[in-house]
Coordinates of C-alpha atoms in Angstrom, one line a residue:
M173 CA 254.1 149.6 177.9
A174 CA 250.8 150.7 176.3
I175 CA 249.3 148.2 174.0
P176 CA 246.7 149.7 171.6
M177 CA 243.4 147.8 171.5
A178 CA 242.4 145.9 168.4
T179 CA 239.0 146.7 166.9
T180 CA 238.2 143.7 164.6
G181 CA 235.9 141.1 166.1
T182 CA 235.1 143.2 169.1
A183 CA 231.7 144.3 170.5
T184 CA 230.1 147.5 169.6
F185 CA 228.3 149.5 172.3
D186 CA 224.9 148.3 171.3
Q187 CA 226.0 144.7 171.5
I188 CA 227.4 145.3 175.0
A189 CA 224.2 146.9 176.0
I190 CA 222.1 144.0 174.7
V191 CA 224.2 141.4 176.6
T192 CA 224.3 143.4 179.8
G193 CA 220.5 144.0 179.6
V194 CA 219.6 140.4 179.0
V195 CA 221.9 139.1 181.7
G196 CA 220.7 141.8 184.1
L197 CA 217.0 141.0 183.5
L198 CA 217.6 137.3 184.0
Y199 CA 219.5 137.8 187.2
V200 CA 216.8 140.2 188.5
A201 CA 214.1 137.6 187.6
L202 CA 216.1 134.8 189.3
A203 CA 216.6 137.0 192.4
V204 CA 212.9 137.7 192.7
F205 CA 212.1 134.0 192.2
L206 CA 214.6 133.1 194.9
W207 CA 213.2 135.6 197.3
R208 CA 209.6 134.6 196.8
E209 CA 210.4 130.9 197.1
R210 CA 212.5 131.2 200.2
T211 CA 210.0 133.4 201.9
G212 CA 207.2 130.9 201.3
R213 CA 205.4 132.8 198.6
A214 CA 203.9 130.8 195.7
T215 CA 205.3 131.1 192.2
L216 CA 204.3 129.8 188.9
V217 CA 207.6 128.0 188.5
G218 CA 207.2 126.4 191.9
R219 CA 203.7 125.1 191.1
L220 CA 205.1 123.7 187.8
A221 CA 207.9 122.0 189.7
D222 CA 205.4 120.5 192.1
T223 CA 203.3 119.1 189.3
I224 CA 206.2 117.6 187.4
G225 CA 207.7 116.3 190.6
R226 CA 204.5 114.4 191.3
L227 CA 204.4 113.0 187.8
D228 CA 208.1 112.0 187.8
G229 CA 208.2 110.9 191.4
V230 CA 211.1 113.2 192.3
P231 CA 211.5 116.1 194.9
R232 CA 210.4 119.5 193.6
W233 CA 213.9 120.8 193.5
A234 CA 214.9 118.0 191.0
A235 CA 211.8 118.3 188.8
L236 CA 212.5 121.0 186.2
S237 CA 216.3 121.0 185.9
P238 CA 216.8 117.8 183.8
Y239 CA 214.5 119.2 181.0
I240 CA 215.9 122.7 181.0
H241 CA 219.5 121.4 181.1
V242 CA 219.0 119.1 178.1
V243 CA 217.5 122.0 176.0
S244 CA 220.4 124.2 177.1
L245 CA 223.0 121.7 176.2
L246 CA 221.5 121.1 172.8
A247 CA 221.3 124.9 172.1
C248 CA 225.0 125.3 173.1
A249 CA 226.2 122.3 171.0
F250 CA 224.2 123.4 168.0
G251 CA 225.4 127.0 168.3
V252 CA 229.1 126.1 168.7
W253 CA 229.1 123.7 165.6
W254 CA 227.2 126.3 163.6
D255 CA 229.5 129.2 164.8
I256 CA 232.7 127.3 163.9
A257 CA 231.3 126.4 160.5
V258 CA 230.5 130.1 159.9
H259 CA 234.0 131.2 160.8
I260 CA 235.5 128.5 158.5
D261 CA 233.2 129.5 155.7
K262 CA 233.1 133.3 156.0
G263 CA 235.9 134.4 158.4
R264 CA 235.7 136.6 161.4
D265 CA 232.6 138.1 162.9
T266 CA 231.8 141.6 164.2
G267 CA 231.5 140.9 167.9
P268 CA 229.7 138.7 170.4
F269 CA 226.6 138.7 168.3
G270 CA 228.2 139.2 165.0
T271 CA 226.6 135.9 163.7
P272 CA 223.3 134.3 164.5
A273 CA 225.1 131.3 165.8
H274 CA 226.1 133.1 168.9
Y275 CA 222.5 133.4 170.1
P276 CA 221.9 129.7 170.8
I277 CA 225.3 129.6 172.6
F278 CA 224.5 132.6 174.7
F279 CA 221.0 131.5 175.7
G280 CA 222.1 127.9 176.2
I281 CA 224.7 129.1 178.8
L282 CA 222.0 131.2 180.5
G283 CA 219.8 128.0 180.5
V284 CA 222.6 126.2 182.3
I285 CA 222.7 128.9 185.0
V286 CA 218.9 128.6 185.4
T287 CA 219.4 124.9 185.7
G288 CA 221.6 125.5 188.8
V289 CA 219.5 128.3 190.3
L290 CA 216.1 126.4 190.2
P291 CA 217.1 123.6 192.6
I292 CA 218.7 126.2 194.9
A293 CA 215.5 128.2 195.1
L294 CA 213.3 125.1 195.4
A295 CA 215.5 123.2 197.8
G296 CA 213.5 121.5 200.6
K297 CA 213.1 118.2 202.1
P298 CA 213.7 115.5 201.1
L299 CA 217.4 116.4 200.4
P300 CA 220.4 114.2 199.9
A301 CA 222.4 113.1 202.9
R302 CA 225.2 115.6 202.2
T303 CA 224.3 119.2 201.2
I304 CA 225.7 122.7 201.3
K305 CA 224.5 125.0 204.0
L306 CA 223.7 128.5 202.9
T307 CA 221.8 129.6 206.0
K308 CA 220.5 127.9 209.2
S309 CA 217.4 126.6 207.4
W310 CA 218.6 126.6 203.8
R311 CA 220.6 123.7 202.4
I312 CA 221.1 123.0 198.7
P313 CA 222.1 119.8 196.8
C314 CA 225.8 119.6 195.8
S315 CA 224.7 119.1 192.2
A316 CA 222.9 122.5 192.1
A317 CA 226.0 124.3 193.3
L318 CA 228.2 122.6 190.7
I319 CA 225.9 123.4 187.8
L320 CA 225.7 127.0 188.8
V321 CA 229.5 127.3 189.1
C322 CA 230.0 125.7 185.7
G323 CA 227.4 127.9 184.1
T324 CA 228.9 131.0 185.6
F325 CA 232.4 130.2 184.3
A326 CA 230.9 129.6 180.9
L327 CA 229.0 133.0 181.0
V328 CA 232.1 134.9 182.1
G329 CA 233.7 133.7 178.9
F330 CA 231.5 136.0 176.8
P331 CA 232.9 139.4 178.1
L332 CA 236.4 137.9 178.5
D333 CA 236.2 136.8 174.8
D334 CA 235.6 140.4 173.8
T335 CA 238.5 141.6 176.0
W336 CA 240.8 138.9 174.5
H337 CA 240.0 140.1 171.0
R338 CA 240.7 143.7 171.9
L339 CA 244.1 142.7 173.4
F340 CA 245.3 140.1 170.9
G341 CA 243.1 140.4 167.8
E342 CA 240.7 137.8 166.8
D343 CA 242.0 134.2 167.2
V344 CA 239.9 132.2 164.7
T345 CA 240.4 129.0 166.6
L346 CA 238.3 126.8 168.8
W347 CA 241.1 126.4 171.3
G348 CA 241.4 130.0 172.3
P349 CA 241.4 130.4 176.1
T350 CA 238.0 132.2 176.3
H351 CA 236.4 129.7 173.8
L352 CA 237.6 126.8 175.9
L353 CA 236.3 128.5 179.0
M354 CA 232.8 128.8 177.6
I355 CA 232.8 125.3 176.2
G356 CA 234.4 123.7 179.2
G357 CA 231.9 125.2 181.6
V358 CA 229.0 123.7 179.7
V359 CA 230.7 120.3 179.3
F360 CA 231.6 120.1 183.0
S361 CA 228.0 120.8 183.9
I362 CA 227.1 117.3 182.6
F363 CA 229.1 115.8 185.5
A364 CA 226.8 117.8 187.8
R365 CA 223.8 116.4 186.0
L366 CA 225.0 112.9 186.7
L367 CA 225.5 113.9 190.3
A368 CA 221.9 115.1 190.4
V369 CA 220.6 111.8 189.1
A370 CA 222.5 110.0 191.8
E371 CA 221.2 112.3 194.5
V372 CA 217.6 111.6 193.4
E373 CA 218.4 107.9 193.3
Q374 CA 219.5 108.1 196.9
L375 CA 216.1 109.4 197.9
M376 CA 213.7 107.8 195.5
G377 CA 215.5 104.8 194.1
M378 CA 216.1 104.0 190.4
N379 CA 213.3 103.6 187.8
K380 CA 213.3 103.5 184.0
R381 CA 212.8 107.2 183.6
R382 CA 215.7 108.1 185.9
L383 CA 217.9 105.4 184.2
F384 CA 217.1 107.0 180.8
Q385 CA 218.1 110.4 182.2
E386 CA 221.5 108.9 183.2
V387 CA 222.0 107.3 179.8
A388 CA 221.0 110.5 178.1
A389 CA 223.5 112.5 180.3
V390 CA 226.3 110.1 179.3
G391 CA 225.2 110.5 175.6
A392 CA 225.3 114.2 176.1
L393 CA 228.8 113.9 177.5
L394 CA 229.9 112.1 174.4
I395 CA 228.4 114.8 172.2
A396 CA 229.8 117.6 174.2
W397 CA 233.2 116.1 174.4
D398 CA 233.3 115.9 170.6
L399 CA 233.2 119.7 170.6
F400 CA 236.9 119.8 171.6
S401 CA 237.7 117.9 168.4
T402 CA 235.6 120.1 166.1
E403 CA 238.5 121.7 164.2
F404 CA 239.7 118.2 163.3
N405 CA 236.2 117.2 162.3
Y406 CA 235.8 120.2 160.1
G407 CA 239.2 119.7 158.4
V408 CA 240.9 122.9 159.7
P409 CA 242.9 121.8 162.8
Q410 CA 245.3 124.2 164.2
F411 CA 247.1 121.8 166.6
P412 CA 249.0 118.6 166.0
L413 CA 247.1 115.7 164.5
I414 CA 248.1 113.3 167.3
L415 CA 245.6 115.1 169.6
H416 CA 242.6 113.9 167.5
P417 CA 242.9 110.2 168.4
L418 CA 243.8 111.1 172.0
L419 CA 240.7 113.3 172.5
I420 CA 238.5 110.5 171.1
A421 CA 240.1 107.9 173.4
F422 CA 239.8 110.2 176.4
G423 CA 236.1 111.0 175.9
A424 CA 235.0 107.5 175.0
A425 CA 236.9 105.7 177.7
M426 CA 235.7 108.1 180.4
A427 CA 232.0 108.3 179.4
F428 CA 231.4 104.6 178.6
T429 CA 233.1 103.5 181.9
I430 CA 231.0 105.9 184.0
L431 CA 227.9 104.2 182.6
R432 CA 228.9 100.6 182.3
A433 CA 230.7 100.4 185.6
R434 CA 227.3 100.9 187.4
R435 CA 224.7 99.5 185.1
G436 CA 223.9 96.2 183.3
P437 CA 224.8 94.7 179.9
G438 CA 224.1 96.7 176.8
I439 CA 223.6 100.0 178.5
T440 CA 226.5 101.7 176.7
F441 CA 224.7 101.2 173.4
G442 CA 221.9 103.5 174.6
A443 CA 224.3 106.3 175.2
L444 CA 226.0 105.6 171.8
A445 CA 222.6 105.7 170.0
I446 CA 221.8 109.1 171.6
Y447 CA 225.3 110.4 170.6
L448 CA 225.0 109.2 167.0
V449 CA 221.4 110.5 166.5
V450 CA 222.0 113.9 168.0
R451 CA 225.5 114.4 166.7
G452 CA 224.4 113.4 163.2
G453 CA 221.3 115.6 163.4
I454 CA 223.4 118.7 164.3
A455 CA 225.9 117.9 161.5
W456 CA 223.0 117.6 159.0
A457 CA 221.2 120.8 160.3
V458 CA 224.4 122.9 160.0
D459 CA 225.1 121.5 156.5
E460 CA 221.8 121.4 154.8
P461 CA 219.2 124.0 156.0
L462 CA 221.9 126.4 157.1
G463 CA 224.2 125.8 154.1
E464 CA 227.5 125.7 156.0
I465 CA 230.1 123.0 155.7
L466 CA 229.5 119.4 156.9
G467 CA 231.0 118.5 160.3
H468 CA 232.3 114.9 160.5
F469 CA 232.6 113.0 163.8
P470 CA 234.0 109.7 165.1
L471 CA 231.6 106.7 165.3
L472 CA 232.6 105.3 168.8
I473 CA 230.9 102.0 168.0
V474 CA 234.0 99.9 168.5
E475 CA 234.7 101.7 171.7
A476 CA 231.3 100.9 173.1
V477 CA 231.7 97.3 172.1
L478 CA 235.0 97.1 173.8
V479 CA 233.6 98.4 177.1
E480 CA 230.7 95.9 176.9
A481 CA 233.0 93.0 176.1
V482 CA 235.4 93.8 179.0
A483 CA 232.4 94.1 181.4
L484 CA 231.1 90.8 180.2
A485 CA 234.5 89.1 180.6
L486 CA 235.6 90.6 183.9
G487 CA 232.3 91.9 185.3
N488 CA 231.9 95.4 186.7
K489 CA 232.3 94.6 190.4
N490 CA 235.9 96.0 190.3
R491 CA 235.2 99.3 188.5
F492 CA 238.8 100.3 188.3
R493 CA 239.9 97.1 186.7
L494 CA 237.1 97.6 184.2
G495 CA 238.1 101.1 183.4
L496 CA 241.8 100.3 183.2
V497 CA 241.4 97.4 180.8
A498 CA 238.6 98.8 178.7
G499 CA 240.4 102.2 178.5
A500 CA 243.6 100.5 177.4
L501 CA 241.8 98.7 174.7
I502 CA 240.0 101.9 173.5
G503 CA 243.4 103.6 173.3
T504 CA 244.7 100.8 171.0
V505 CA 242.0 98.8 169.3
G506 CA 239.6 101.8 169.4
V507 CA 242.2 104.1 167.9
V508 CA 242.9 101.6 165.1
A509 CA 239.1 101.5 164.4
E510 CA 238.9 105.3 164.2
Y511 CA 242.0 105.3 162.0
A512 CA 240.1 103.1 159.6
W513 CA 237.0 105.4 159.8
S514 CA 239.2 108.4 159.1
Q515 CA 240.2 106.9 155.8
V516 CA 236.5 106.6 154.9
W517 CA 234.9 109.9 156.1
M518 CA 237.1 112.2 158.0
P519 CA 238.2 115.4 156.1
I520 CA 241.9 114.6 157.0
A521 CA 242.6 110.9 156.8
W522 CA 245.1 109.9 159.5
P523 CA 248.4 108.7 157.8
S524 CA 249.8 105.4 158.8
A525 CA 252.9 107.2 160.2
I526 CA 250.8 108.5 163.1
L527 CA 249.9 105.0 164.4
P528 CA 252.9 104.2 166.5
S529 CA 252.6 107.4 168.5
A530 CA 248.8 107.3 168.5
L531 CA 248.9 103.8 170.0
G532 CA 251.7 104.6 172.5
Y533 CA 250.0 107.7 173.8
G534 CA 246.5 106.3 173.3
V535 CA 247.0 103.3 175.7
V536 CA 248.1 105.7 178.4
V537 CA 245.3 108.2 177.7
G538 CA 242.6 105.5 177.4
A539 CA 243.7 103.7 180.6
G540 CA 243.9 107.0 182.5
A541 CA 240.5 108.1 181.2
G542 CA 239.1 104.7 182.3
L543 CA 240.4 105.2 185.8
V544 CA 238.8 108.7 185.9
G545 CA 235.5 107.2 184.7
A546 CA 235.8 104.5 187.3
W547 CA 236.4 107.1 190.0
L548 CA 233.3 109.0 189.0
A549 CA 231.2 105.9 188.7
T550 CA 232.3 104.9 192.2
R551 CA 231.4 108.2 193.7
Y552 CA 228.1 108.4 191.9
A553 CA 227.3 104.9 193.2
E554 CA 228.1 106.0 196.7
V555 CA 225.9 109.1 196.4
A556 CA 223.1 106.9 195.2
G557 CA 223.6 104.6 198.2
E558 CA 224.4 101.6 196.2
K559 CA 224.9 98.7 198.6
R560 CA 227.8 97.2 196.7
A561 CA 229.7 100.4 196.8
T562 CA 229.2 100.9 200.5
D563 CA 229.7 97.5 202.1
V564 CA 232.0 97.3 205.1
R565 CA 235.0 96.1 203.2
N566 CA 234.9 98.8 200.5
S567 CA 233.9 101.7 202.8
R568 CA 237.0 101.6 205.0
P569 CA 238.8 105.0 204.8
E570 CA 242.0 103.4 203.3
A571 CA 239.9 101.8 200.6
V572 CA 238.2 105.1 199.8
R573 CA 241.6 106.8 199.7
R574 CA 242.9 104.2 197.3
T575 CA 240.1 104.9 194.9
H576 CA 241.0 108.6 195.1
Q577 CA 244.6 107.8 194.4
L578 CA 243.7 105.7 191.3
G579 CA 241.4 108.4 190.0
A580 CA 244.1 111.1 190.5
V581 CA 246.8 109.0 188.8
G582 CA 244.4 108.5 185.8
L583 CA 243.7 112.2 185.5
V584 CA 247.3 113.2 185.8
A585 CA 248.3 110.7 183.2
V586 CA 245.7 112.0 180.7
V587 CA 246.4 115.7 181.3
A588 CA 250.2 115.2 181.1
I589 CA 250.0 113.4 177.8
V590 CA 247.5 115.8 176.2
F591 CA 249.5 118.9 177.3
F592 CA 252.7 117.3 176.1
C593 CA 251.2 116.9 172.6
V594 CA 249.7 120.4 172.4
P595 CA 252.7 122.6 171.7
R596 CA 253.4 123.5 168.1
S597 CA 256.6 124.4 166.3
A598 CA 257.5 125.7 162.9
E599 CA 261.1 124.7 161.9
P600 CA 262.4 127.1 159.3
G601 CA 264.3 126.2 156.2
V602 CA 261.6 124.7 153.9
T603 CA 260.8 126.5 150.7
G604 CA 258.6 125.7 147.7
T605 CA 258.8 126.7 144.1
V606 CA 255.3 127.2 142.8
S607 CA 253.8 126.4 139.4
L608 CA 250.3 127.5 138.7
E609 CA 248.1 125.6 136.2
R610 CA 245.3 128.0 135.6
I611 CA 241.8 126.5 135.1
A612 CA 239.6 129.6 135.3
T613 CA 240.6 133.2 134.6
G614 CA 238.9 136.5 134.7
A615 CA 237.2 137.7 137.9
E616 CA 237.3 134.4 139.6
P617 CA 240.6 132.7 138.8
T618 CA 241.5 129.2 140.0
A619 CA 244.5 127.0 139.5
Y620 CA 246.1 123.7 140.3
V621 CA 249.1 124.4 142.5
T622 CA 252.4 122.4 142.1
V623 CA 255.1 122.8 144.7
K624 CA 258.7 121.7 144.3
L625 CA 260.0 121.4 147.8
D626 CA 263.5 122.3 149.0
P627 CA 264.7 120.1 150.7
A628 CA 263.0 117.4 148.6
T629 CA 262.3 115.2 151.6
A630 CA 260.5 117.9 153.6
A631 CA 257.1 116.2 153.1
D632 CA 258.2 112.6 153.6
D633 CA 255.9 110.9 156.2
A634 CA 253.9 114.1 156.5
R635 CA 250.8 113.9 158.8
W636 CA 249.1 116.3 156.4
F637 CA 250.3 118.0 153.2
E638 CA 247.3 119.8 151.6
A639 CA 246.0 122.8 149.8
L640 CA 243.4 124.6 151.9
S641 CA 241.1 127.4 150.9
W642 CA 238.7 128.9 153.4
Q643 CA 236.7 131.9 154.6
G644 CA 235.7 132.8 151.0
G645 CA 232.3 131.3 151.2
G646 CA 233.2 127.7 152.1
R647 CA 236.1 125.4 152.7
I648 CA 238.1 123.6 150.0
L649 CA 240.6 120.9 151.0
H650 CA 242.8 119.1 148.5
P651 CA 245.6 116.7 149.4
M652 CA 248.9 117.4 147.7
K653 CA 249.8 114.4 145.5
K654 CA 253.4 113.4 144.8
V655 CA 254.2 113.7 141.1
A656 CA 258.0 113.5 141.3
E657 CA 260.7 113.4 143.9
G658 CA 260.1 116.4 146.1
T659 CA 257.3 117.7 143.8
Y660 CA 253.6 117.7 144.7
R661 CA 250.4 118.9 142.9
S662 CA 247.1 119.8 144.5
E663 CA 244.4 117.2 143.8
D664 CA 242.1 119.9 142.4
A665 CA 242.2 123.6 141.6
V666 CA 242.1 126.3 144.4
P667 CA 240.5 129.7 144.2
M668 CA 242.6 132.8 144.1
Y669 CA 240.0 135.6 144.2
G670 CA 237.6 137.5 146.5
K671 CA 237.8 136.8 150.2
W672 CA 239.3 133.3 149.8
K673 CA 242.5 132.5 151.7
S674 CA 244.4 129.8 149.9
M675 CA 247.6 128.2 151.3
I676 CA 249.6 125.0 151.3
R677 CA 249.8 123.4 154.8
L678 CA 252.6 121.0 155.9
H679 CA 252.5 119.0 159.2
T680 CA 255.6 116.9 159.8
G681 CA 256.8 115.1 162.9
Q682 CA 254.7 115.3 166.0
R683 CA 254.3 119.0 166.2
D684 CA 255.9 120.8 163.3
L685 CA 253.1 122.9 161.5
K686 CA 254.1 125.1 158.6
A687 CA 252.3 126.8 155.7
M688 CA 253.0 128.9 152.6
W689 CA 250.6 131.4 151.1
V690 CA 249.1 131.0 147.6
Y691 CA 246.6 133.8 147.8
A692 CA 245.1 136.2 150.4
P693 CA 243.0 139.4 149.9
E694 CA 243.9 142.8 151.2
D695 CA 242.5 143.3 154.7
A696 CA 242.6 147.0 155.5
A697 CA 241.0 146.5 158.9
I698 CA 244.1 144.7 160.2
E699 CA 246.5 146.5 157.8
K700 CA 247.4 143.3 155.8
P701 CA 248.3 143.6 152.1
A702 CA 247.1 141.3 149.4
I703 CA 249.2 138.2 148.7
Q704 CA 249.4 136.6 145.3
V705 CA 252.0 134.0 144.5
S706 CA 253.1 134.1 140.9
D707 CA 254.1 131.2 138.7
G708 CA 257.7 130.2 139.2
E709 CA 258.0 132.1 142.5
T710 CA 259.9 130.5 145.4
V711 CA 258.0 130.9 148.7
A712 CA 259.1 130.1 152.3
F713 CA 257.0 128.0 154.6
I714 CA 256.2 130.0 157.7
N715 CA 254.6 129.3 161.1
E716 CA 251.1 128.1 160.2
Q717 CA 249.6 130.4 162.8
H718 CA 250.5 133.4 160.7
T719 CA 248.3 132.1 157.8
L720 CA 245.4 130.5 159.7
R721 CA 245.2 133.4 162.2
R722 CA 245.8 136.3 160.0
E723 CA 243.8 138.6 162.3
E724 CA 245.9 137.7 165.4
R725 CA 248.3 140.4 166.5
T726 CA 252.0 139.9 166.4
D727 CA 253.0 143.0 168.4
V728 CA 251.8 141.8 171.8
P729 CA 254.4 140.7 174.3
R730 CA 254.8 136.9 174.9
W731 CA 254.2 137.3 178.6
M732 CA 250.6 138.5 177.9
W733 CA 249.9 135.4 175.8
N734 CA 251.4 133.1 178.5
G735 CA 249.3 135.0 181.1
G736 CA 246.1 134.4 179.2
Y737 CA 246.7 130.7 178.8
A738 CA 247.9 130.4 182.4
L739 CA 244.6 132.0 183.6
L740 CA 242.7 129.4 181.6
G741 CA 244.7 126.7 183.3
V742 CA 243.9 128.1 186.7
V743 CA 240.2 128.3 185.9
G744 CA 240.2 124.7 184.5
L745 CA 241.9 123.4 187.6
L746 CA 239.3 125.2 189.7
E747 CA 236.5 123.6 187.8
I748 CA 238.1 120.1 188.1
A749 CA 238.7 120.7 191.8
G750 CA 235.0 121.8 192.2
I751 CA 233.8 118.7 190.5
A752 CA 236.0 116.5 192.7
W753 CA 235.1 118.2 195.9
L754 CA 231.3 118.4 195.4
V755 CA 231.0 114.8 193.9
G756 CA 233.2 113.6 196.8
R757 CA 231.2 115.5 199.3
G758 CA 228.0 113.9 198.0
A759 CA 229.6 110.5 198.0
R760 CA 230.6 110.8 201.7
G761 CA 227.1 111.7 202.6
G762 CA 225.9 108.6 200.7
R763 CA 228.3 106.4 202.5
L764 CA 227.2 107.7 205.9
R765 CA 223.6 107.4 205.0
A766 CA 224.1 103.8 203.8
A767 CA 226.0 102.9 207.0
H768 CA 223.2 104.4 209.1
L769 CA 220.5 102.4 207.2
A770 CA 222.6 99.2 207.5
A771 CA 223.0 99.7 211.3
G772 CA 219.3 100.2 211.6
E773 CA 218.6 97.0 209.7
R774 CA 221.1 95.1 211.9
E775 CA 219.3 96.4 215.0
R776 CA 215.9 95.2 213.7
E777 CA 217.3 91.8 212.8
T778 CA 218.8 91.5 216.3
A779 CA 215.5 92.5 217.9

């Protein structure tokens, strides 16, 4: 069956040529750099790496990557938050470079790839105990391979995104498969950065500068993880609200456990400070100088305090106990704290009706994420050659296998809960009779919207019931206030002119998301007529996707959608498997090196 290609939101030839040219030039430059370095010829980059390596006290292969990586991560994070704000404010773009926000994302991803290529080209002794053999005389650190793989997956997302839009129309949502592919690749590269810090620690030991790099990497993980919650933070979520507290618990429990399970008291507050300063700075920059909407974010202060308190009470000798207990507390006490914060600052305040399920799922997600964080902390400690992680009792094969099993159980628990909560439904049978109280008339009419629901109980215990207007030059969000049994009125007037798209959104139960149109302009590019609800008209609530994603095609077979998301799942599993294998490989080398050094010490003591 032939499926005609969509044209909205897709790349023009000149954009394709620009992307291909830039990527091609970069890869040629990297190839020349690799060839010169591996054949013993001096390069400017190599001399710079030598200089910084001497100043920082690190091997030349580890000298430049931390600095390039942090700039790349900041560029990607800033670009993504800017880009999502643009889509919410103004609607769809005209291709991969249809908005300026795409440029920092694109060049940030290229920077991540460069971060992986540099240590590969500069690799030379001293190297960590466990490496990857490319040729007889060319071995590279595991961290370099992992960063390069993550960056490549992220970069592939750019052409795939254009292909996706051609097939399915433009999905104006963060959680589209190709968007998650790009974001996930960048986020996962942070695990490789933590692995690189541990590899350098194995060779050179730990000092304050390297400790700061580790703290900064965990802070970056908190910042990057918040990208997955961006639609909730901007007030236009397209998936069930229960996912917001779960994502917060997942990221906080995992990141804080990774750091506190290896380091001393108070260390998590350093990562928290970096998160708050950078995340707040990006939110301000997108809102003020750029004039887009303000992005909110969770505080994570209580979560950091919980991890510190558990570590002080139980110690961090048993990392998995720390991760399990602290994660469970984050999934309960931390969720309650973020519930309170949502009432103060979040665009959609969490209703009390969400708490039972949020706490029930949250304790599992938090505990599972804590186990994942403990597994990563244990492996990083082994890579670094930490004595406590490699003593005779804890380095037995069965003990190592047990830690693998605990980490796997935690990951499966988290993924299972999150995926169980993702599906959406749209139960039919709800209608609303609309009354419009006009405030402004003429060229820019606005009106309060009153909706009398049938059945009258349709919005009881709703997780959100709101009037939303977006993509007309901003985002307007007004809760629907109950004025009589089954009758609700918008808290303020909504626009019904120009490019604004105004609707009433209703989210009930765990996953039932419906909406009804109030106003939408004609969109000839996608052959959609104008919509204008009149006073006294009865309107059916429909699947919310059909209002929020008006550009998305409805004539594409279901198997193609399923195939796209299945491909994303396969890529995600490959990335997780790559992290597990390369971190585990580095950890095994660290254990063997530590055992060899311990044997040498025993021989000297005996002599």
